[in-house]
């Protein structure tokens, strides 16, 4: 309880500090977050909740996800995220973390696909258990090097498709991922933009999702970030946990190779 | 020896063919992903993103090749022809309205309502005046745009065309084609013009 109070106080203080700093020195925001995160991150709440979800019995089969194989054997979560997306021979396809969790919920717990993907994204004031689960699992890769492989032909294919989608410009505004994420040191309004084709930037970005977002008051997964990017890109709505998102994730994760994973983080 | 070289050449050729064939597959496959994974919503349709025009198609393909100067020139020439200039040479609207358009990021997102007025979101990428510090840097600063360039017919015409269709001057520019794509109306472009060029606009102080 004392821990909770401390975190709450921290959140309020952080909101205020960031506002003040944003007004005086917009460009250096990133560093403020980096320093403050060392005092604690509200995402820890979501990690705690995620642990409960991971261990909780659910579905018609009334079993927990602890039998789920995320790539390093049933129940192993340590280090799995830095190797995802990857090819899973049982499903015969490349999956990112959230597609794999859906696979486990349907095959192990016996849920339907629709049940397995219900409320996957947090909205302000309504935190998603899926993003909590993702926070818990990703946190178990902290300090490890990004090491996504392209050994299997389908892994290579996912990477190449992600690359195609990254460069695909279309729609009313002619936008593609490439419009905002292929140059160093640019920003939209005050939001700095990562150059996802530059390994240093790709590492710094990919290794810090999921993140507790001050502007949203919730933890967002990489999946959630990509979905909202595509909305701002003036594309139609992309389906949650679809292969398009896995392909884009594969492209970014590979570009971030060697980066030290350090999330859930905290961002604007 | 001859035979050996022949084998080498044919091996190299087949590798070359194989890789270009695979590349094509990836493009077609990527389109299939867009078809299967995206859903029309609000004002945004899947058909719209599947139907790339020549510029979008060309610029997307710069992924794995450098464009040539001739190709860029052809794009600029073609796009300049799309520009519709205002009647009677009336270029300038109201800079106060222009300021609102510059700050409005709505339009073209599936979260926007159908039929609502689009903004230009100029601040997203450009500095415009000293008062607003929350500006982006994807495009150049436009602070004192008119003060530095004057008010000749040529400058008016160029500025209009640049807002109407940025690809007419920079092939594969990141800037949306506000007039050509129907994002802003002729009247809205006049307001943005006034924001950039009126002597009493905050941009030119």
XYZ file of C-alpha atoms in Angstrom:
473
model
C 0.000 0.000 0.000
C 2.834 2.345 0.849
C 4.272 1.500 -2.552
C 1.005 2.431 -4.247
C 0.873 5.783 -2.481
C 4.424 6.544 -3.482
C 3.665 5.747 -7.090
C 0.541 7.894 -7.090
C 2.471 10.814 -5.665
C 5.186 10.224 -8.199
C 2.695 10.279 -11.075
C 1.251 13.629 -10.037
C 4.713 15.083 -9.534
C 5.824 13.768 -12.895
C 2.849 15.230 -14.758
C 3.624 18.598 -13.247
C 7.361 18.425 -13.826
C 6.969 17.409 -17.437
C 4.540 20.237 -18.084
C 6.908 22.790 -16.622
C 9.873 21.405 -18.515
C 7.903 21.105 -21.731
C 7.206 24.808 -21.628
C 10.800 25.799 -21.035
C 12.794 23.282 -23.044
C 10.659 21.308 -25.478
C 13.469 19.536 -27.270
C 15.023 17.922 -24.206
C 11.889 16.168 -22.967
C 13.214 12.675 -23.628
C 15.985 13.033 -21.104
C 13.616 14.131 -18.354
C 11.619 10.928 -18.720
C 14.796 8.897 -18.668
C 15.910 10.426 -15.380
C 12.550 10.294 -13.657
C 11.851 6.679 -14.562
C 14.609 5.629 -12.197
C 12.354 6.638 -9.304
C 9.608 4.247 -10.376
C 7.107 3.866 -13.181
C 3.308 3.622 -12.974
C 3.647 0.748 -15.476
C 4.672 -1.368 -12.455
C 0.951 -1.535 -11.566
C 0.258 -3.090 -14.932
C 3.120 -5.546 -14.562
C 1.660 -6.654 -11.231
C -1.772 -7.081 -12.788
C -0.212 -8.904 -15.724
C 1.378 -11.436 -13.404
C -2.077 -12.192 -11.967
C -3.547 -12.620 -15.455
C -0.690 -14.940 -16.436
C -1.265 -17.172 -13.388
C -5.057 -17.026 -13.340
C -7.072 -20.067 -14.462
C -9.450 -19.145 -17.256
C -11.505 -20.401 -20.169
C -13.566 -23.589 -20.577
C -10.467 -25.653 -19.759
C -9.901 -23.686 -16.538
C -6.131 -23.552 -16.867
C -3.655 -20.700 -16.601
C -1.333 -19.461 -19.316
C 1.625 -20.926 -17.446
C 1.668 -23.755 -20.007
C 1.987 -21.252 -22.844
C 5.164 -21.568 -24.915
C 6.247 -18.090 -25.952
C 9.332 -19.465 -27.689
C 11.535 -20.749 -24.891
C 9.379 -23.555 -23.585
C 6.071 -23.725 -21.647
C 5.816 -21.109 -18.923
C 9.131 -19.389 -19.680
C 8.858 -15.630 -19.931
C 12.449 -14.581 -19.266
C 14.041 -13.301 -22.471
C 11.202 -14.282 -24.811
C 10.300 -10.773 -25.919
C 13.718 -9.861 -27.335
C 13.364 -12.793 -29.780
C 9.835 -11.988 -30.934
C 8.283 -12.011 -33.483
C 9.407 -15.507 -34.465
C 8.265 -18.603 -36.347
C 6.326 -21.139 -34.271
C 6.276 -24.604 -35.767
C 3.088 -25.679 -33.946
C 1.117 -22.791 -35.484
C 3.207 -22.842 -38.678
C 3.434 -19.075 -38.746
C 5.373 -16.059 -37.532
C 3.765 -14.512 -34.474
C 4.368 -11.475 -32.335
C 3.773 -11.661 -28.586
C 0.088 -10.815 -28.775
C -0.700 -13.237 -31.597
C 1.081 -15.905 -29.569
C -0.921 -15.113 -26.441
C -4.124 -15.427 -28.489
C -2.875 -18.790 -29.772
C -2.333 -19.970 -26.180
C -5.702 -18.664 -25.010
C -7.496 -20.541 -27.766
C -5.472 -23.782 -27.755
C -4.718 -24.123 -24.034
C -7.543 -22.315 -22.277
C -10.129 -23.212 -24.918
C -11.366 -19.680 -25.518
C -12.801 -18.689 -28.886
C -10.778 -16.281 -31.004
C -13.296 -13.506 -30.272
C -13.022 -14.113 -26.529
C -9.240 -14.155 -26.744
C -9.077 -10.724 -28.372
C -11.717 -8.948 -26.301
C -10.710 -5.466 -24.992
C -7.092 -5.708 -26.113
C -6.302 -1.981 -25.957
C -6.454 0.298 -22.931
C -8.480 3.446 -23.156
C -8.032 6.220 -20.597
C -9.462 4.973 -17.317
C -10.009 1.430 -18.592
C -6.780 -0.520 -18.507
C -6.624 -3.646 -20.657
C -5.623 -6.970 -19.128
C -3.911 -7.808 -22.408
C -1.610 -4.811 -22.099
C -1.032 -5.729 -18.458
C -0.012 -9.230 -19.554
C 2.270 -7.770 -22.205
C 3.831 -5.469 -19.586
C 4.535 -8.423 -17.295
C 6.066 -10.547 -20.043
C 8.136 -7.800 -21.659
C 9.530 -6.724 -18.276
C 11.109 -10.175 -18.033
C 13.433 -9.242 -20.908
C 14.849 -6.117 -19.281
C 18.582 -5.775 -19.747
C 18.743 -8.318 -22.579
C 19.856 -7.692 -26.160
C 17.343 -7.535 -29.004
C 17.978 -10.726 -30.963
C 15.217 -11.341 -33.498
C 16.172 -13.960 -36.095
C 15.400 -14.179 -39.791
C 16.454 -17.815 -40.173
C 13.127 -19.316 -41.217
C 11.849 -18.320 -44.687
C 8.618 -17.060 -43.125
C 10.593 -14.884 -40.681
C 12.457 -13.385 -43.616
C 9.142 -12.936 -45.406
C 7.573 -11.135 -42.437
C 10.560 -8.772 -42.336
C 10.346 -8.027 -46.069
C 6.589 -7.473 -45.896
C 7.074 -5.134 -42.932
C 9.603 -3.257 -45.008
C 7.142 -2.965 -47.924
C 4.418 -1.677 -45.613
C 6.860 0.783 -44.002
C 7.582 2.395 -47.369
C 4.010 2.205 -48.714
C 2.676 5.744 -49.245
C -1.016 6.136 -49.927
C -4.295 7.712 -48.906
C -5.499 11.300 -48.735
C -2.235 12.666 -47.315
C 0.293 10.506 -49.236
C 1.628 9.325 -45.886
C 3.538 6.171 -45.073
C 5.549 5.169 -41.972
C 8.502 6.446 -43.990
C 7.122 10.007 -44.016
C 7.818 10.602 -40.333
C 10.304 7.869 -39.462
C 13.152 8.022 -41.965
C 15.018 11.167 -40.872
C 17.088 11.991 -37.792
C 16.117 14.647 -35.259
C 12.681 15.588 -36.570
C 9.515 16.198 -34.621
C 5.774 16.672 -35.076
C 4.748 19.572 -32.883
C 6.869 18.833 -29.785
C 6.882 15.075 -30.238
C 10.275 13.871 -31.383
C 10.188 11.274 -34.166
C 12.389 8.213 -34.281
C 14.275 7.449 -37.476
C 13.441 3.748 -37.599
C 15.943 3.193 -40.425
C 18.777 4.381 -38.198
C 19.884 1.494 -35.939
C 20.578 3.721 -32.921
C 17.174 5.346 -33.089
C 15.417 2.063 -33.863
C 17.051 0.485 -30.802
C 16.217 3.393 -28.491
C 12.598 3.308 -29.667
C 11.832 -0.383 -29.901
C 13.449 -1.220 -26.578
C 11.225 1.277 -24.750
C 7.794 -0.121 -25.687
C 5.452 -0.901 -23.970
C 5.388 2.424 -22.159
C 3.283 4.187 -19.596
C 2.016 7.176 -21.583
C 1.477 10.325 -19.562
C -0.743 11.753 -22.295
C -3.012 8.687 -22.095
C -2.655 7.730 -18.452
C -2.240 4.099 -19.500
C 0.384 1.616 -20.625
C 0.444 1.130 -24.383
C 2.006 -1.881 -26.081
C 3.968 -1.685 -29.348
C 0.867 -3.156 -30.984
C -1.236 -0.261 -29.653
C 1.379 2.278 -30.759
C 1.404 0.923 -34.328
C -2.400 0.856 -34.537
C -2.586 4.513 -33.553
C 0.288 5.494 -35.863
C -1.658 4.047 -38.785
C -4.723 6.062 -37.764
C -2.673 9.264 -37.776
C -1.184 8.175 -41.087
C -4.732 8.470 -42.490
C -4.931 4.748 -43.175
C -8.103 2.740 -42.510
C -8.385 0.839 -39.247
C -5.893 -1.991 -38.958
C -7.108 -5.187 -37.292
C -5.704 -5.936 -33.844
C -3.102 -8.726 -33.812
C -3.111 -8.956 -37.606
C -0.201 -10.145 -39.729
C 0.347 -6.582 -41.009
C 1.213 -5.451 -37.493
C 3.425 -8.484 -36.931
C 5.253 -7.713 -40.198
C 5.843 -4.084 -39.187
C 6.918 -5.243 -35.717
C 9.350 -7.716 -37.279
C 10.849 -4.955 -39.427
C 11.332 -2.672 -36.434
C 12.512 -5.389 -34.035
C 15.162 -6.533 -36.507
C 16.291 -2.957 -37.124
C 16.691 -2.634 -33.341
C 18.995 -5.674 -33.152
C 21.616 -5.406 -30.419
C 19.714 -2.758 -28.484
C 19.371 -3.402 -24.754
C 15.724 -3.981 -23.931
C 14.447 -1.628 -21.226
C 10.660 -1.585 -20.955
C 7.945 -1.042 -19.839
C 9.194 2.520 -20.032
C 7.569 5.904 -19.617
C 6.786 8.369 -22.387
C 4.714 11.362 -23.247
C 37.114 -23.518 -68.396
C 34.601 -22.029 -70.817
C 31.980 -24.388 -69.564
C 32.767 -23.391 -65.984
C 32.297 -19.689 -66.763
C 29.063 -20.461 -68.555
C 27.793 -22.283 -65.476
C 28.803 -19.348 -63.291
C 26.983 -16.880 -65.523
C 23.830 -18.939 -65.677
C 23.946 -19.433 -61.912
C 24.318 -15.686 -61.422
C 21.460 -15.043 -63.818
C 19.147 -17.481 -62.104
C 19.957 -15.948 -58.731
C 19.213 -12.524 -60.156
C 15.899 -13.666 -61.580
C 14.946 -15.473 -58.409
C 15.511 -12.412 -56.252
C 13.576 -10.052 -58.503
C 10.709 -12.547 -58.696
C 10.635 -12.721 -54.910
C 10.641 -8.943 -54.650
C 7.568 -8.791 -56.815
C 5.878 -11.375 -54.670
C 6.531 -9.300 -51.562
C 4.852 -6.287 -53.180
C 1.794 -8.303 -54.159
C 1.751 -9.990 -50.763
C 1.970 -6.642 -48.988
C -1.076 -5.478 -50.948
C -2.888 -8.640 -49.867
C -2.070 -7.813 -46.252
C -3.590 -4.357 -46.688
C -6.699 -5.968 -48.164
C -7.107 -8.547 -45.425
C -6.033 -6.587 -42.349
C -7.499 -3.104 -42.862
C -11.158 -2.086 -42.606
C -12.850 1.022 -43.947
C -14.000 3.278 -41.133
C -15.381 6.805 -40.929
C -14.078 8.865 -43.825
C -11.234 6.439 -44.641
C -11.684 3.553 -47.054
C -9.494 0.572 -47.846
C -10.063 1.246 -51.562
C -8.375 4.621 -51.192
C -5.111 3.190 -49.875
C -5.127 0.307 -52.348
C -5.477 2.719 -55.252
C -2.119 4.488 -55.264
C -1.722 7.186 -57.881
C 1.455 7.383 -59.993
C 3.235 9.596 -57.481
C 2.430 7.381 -54.507
C 3.444 4.290 -56.425
C 6.695 5.832 -57.593
C 7.645 7.228 -54.180
C 6.845 3.953 -52.384
C 9.219 2.135 -54.745
C 12.154 4.359 -53.735
C 12.527 1.853 -50.923
C 15.160 -0.126 -52.803
C 16.354 2.180 -55.562
C 17.495 5.757 -56.013
C 15.266 7.881 -58.178
C 16.836 9.672 -61.158
C 16.772 13.420 -61.781
C 14.771 12.853 -64.967
C 12.141 10.877 -63.084
C 11.878 13.591 -60.433
C 11.494 16.246 -63.135
C 8.729 14.228 -64.811
C 6.843 13.990 -61.494
C 7.177 17.728 -60.862
C 6.025 18.640 -64.373
C 3.050 16.307 -64.232
C 1.974 17.512 -60.807
C 2.360 21.210 -61.653
C -0.283 20.679 -64.335
C -2.819 19.625 -61.681
C -2.701 22.998 -59.908
C -5.890 25.065 -60.140
C -5.228 28.733 -59.382
C -7.905 30.973 -57.803
C -10.217 33.014 -59.992
C -9.403 36.643 -60.732
C -6.037 36.392 -59.029
C -7.571 36.669 -55.568
C -4.989 34.820 -53.531
C -5.403 36.113 -50.012
C -8.147 35.331 -47.506
C -8.166 36.054 -43.783
C -4.991 35.262 -41.846
C -7.015 34.768 -38.639
C -8.857 31.904 -40.326
C -5.527 30.694 -41.679
C -4.169 30.529 -38.141
C -7.064 28.266 -37.118
C -6.443 25.985 -40.102
C -2.722 25.844 -39.240
C -3.552 24.612 -35.737
C -6.267 22.156 -36.723
C -4.979 18.592 -37.086
C -8.374 17.075 -37.894
C -9.218 15.550 -41.222
C -8.658 12.268 -42.994
C -8.325 10.093 -39.876
C -10.884 7.368 -39.252
C -11.494 8.946 -35.866
C -12.691 12.129 -37.601
C -16.364 12.460 -38.435
C -17.512 12.307 -42.043
C -18.185 15.694 -43.586
C -16.441 17.774 -40.898
C -14.047 20.457 -42.088
C -10.417 19.418 -42.440
C -7.524 21.316 -40.953
C -4.092 21.806 -42.465
C -2.065 21.072 -39.310
C 0.729 23.324 -40.606
C 2.189 23.522 -37.090
C 2.691 19.771 -37.185
C 5.714 20.319 -39.427
C 6.470 24.058 -39.659
C 7.323 26.968 -37.419
C 5.014 29.857 -38.316
C 5.165 32.576 -35.682
C 7.043 33.356 -32.504
C 4.035 32.880 -30.218
C 3.540 29.162 -30.912
C 6.519 27.141 -29.719
C 4.868 23.747 -30.236
C 5.775 23.390 -33.881
C 7.266 20.446 -35.767
C 10.440 20.332 -37.818
C 9.649 17.915 -40.655
C 9.348 20.957 -42.909
C 11.328 24.216 -42.933
C 10.477 27.202 -40.723
C 8.008 29.544 -42.382
C 8.530 32.335 -39.859
C 8.506 35.672 -41.735
C 7.692 33.810 -44.936
C 6.113 36.835 -46.643
C 8.409 39.429 -45.094
C 11.427 37.679 -46.596
C 9.886 37.062 -50.010
C 7.749 40.092 -50.734
C 4.398 40.149 -52.488
C 5.110 39.700 -56.181
C 2.680 37.792 -58.408
C 5.348 35.108 -58.833
C 5.636 34.531 -55.096
C 1.849 34.358 -54.730
C 1.574 31.909 -57.592
C 4.428 29.734 -56.350
C 3.106 29.669 -52.770
C -0.378 28.768 -53.964
C 0.935 25.930 -56.095
C 3.184 24.667 -53.283
C 0.231 24.377 -50.906
C -2.001 22.972 -53.644
C 0.460 20.302 -54.750
C 3.865 20.137 -53.066
C 4.979 17.399 -55.460
C 5.031 20.042 -58.216
C 8.284 21.350 -56.704
C 9.809 18.461 -54.741
C 9.186 14.961 -56.071
C 8.205 12.639 -53.210
C 7.937 15.539 -50.785
C 6.560 14.578 -47.366
C 4.008 17.389 -47.584
C 0.403 16.456 -48.396
C -1.072 17.777 -51.651
C -3.661 19.917 -49.884
C -5.500 21.201 -52.952
C -4.976 18.290 -55.313
C -6.100 15.717 -52.725
C -9.057 17.860 -51.669
C -7.877 18.191 -48.076
C -8.351 21.984 -48.058
C -10.886 23.967 -50.095
C -9.910 26.874 -52.329
C -11.210 29.268 -49.670
C -9.160 27.551 -46.942
C -6.013 27.762 -49.064
C -6.652 31.497 -49.445
C -6.734 31.809 -45.647
C -3.443 29.929 -45.316
C -1.988 32.137 -48.059
C -2.970 35.212 -46.033
C -1.348 33.717 -42.959
C 1.909 33.326 -44.887
C 1.852 36.509 -46.945
C -0.227 39.273 -45.305
C 1.908 42.001 -43.821
C -0.236 42.067 -40.670
C -0.136 38.271 -40.164
C 1.721 37.126 -37.026
C 3.952 35.108 -39.360
C 5.458 38.319 -40.728
C 6.070 40.205 -37.494
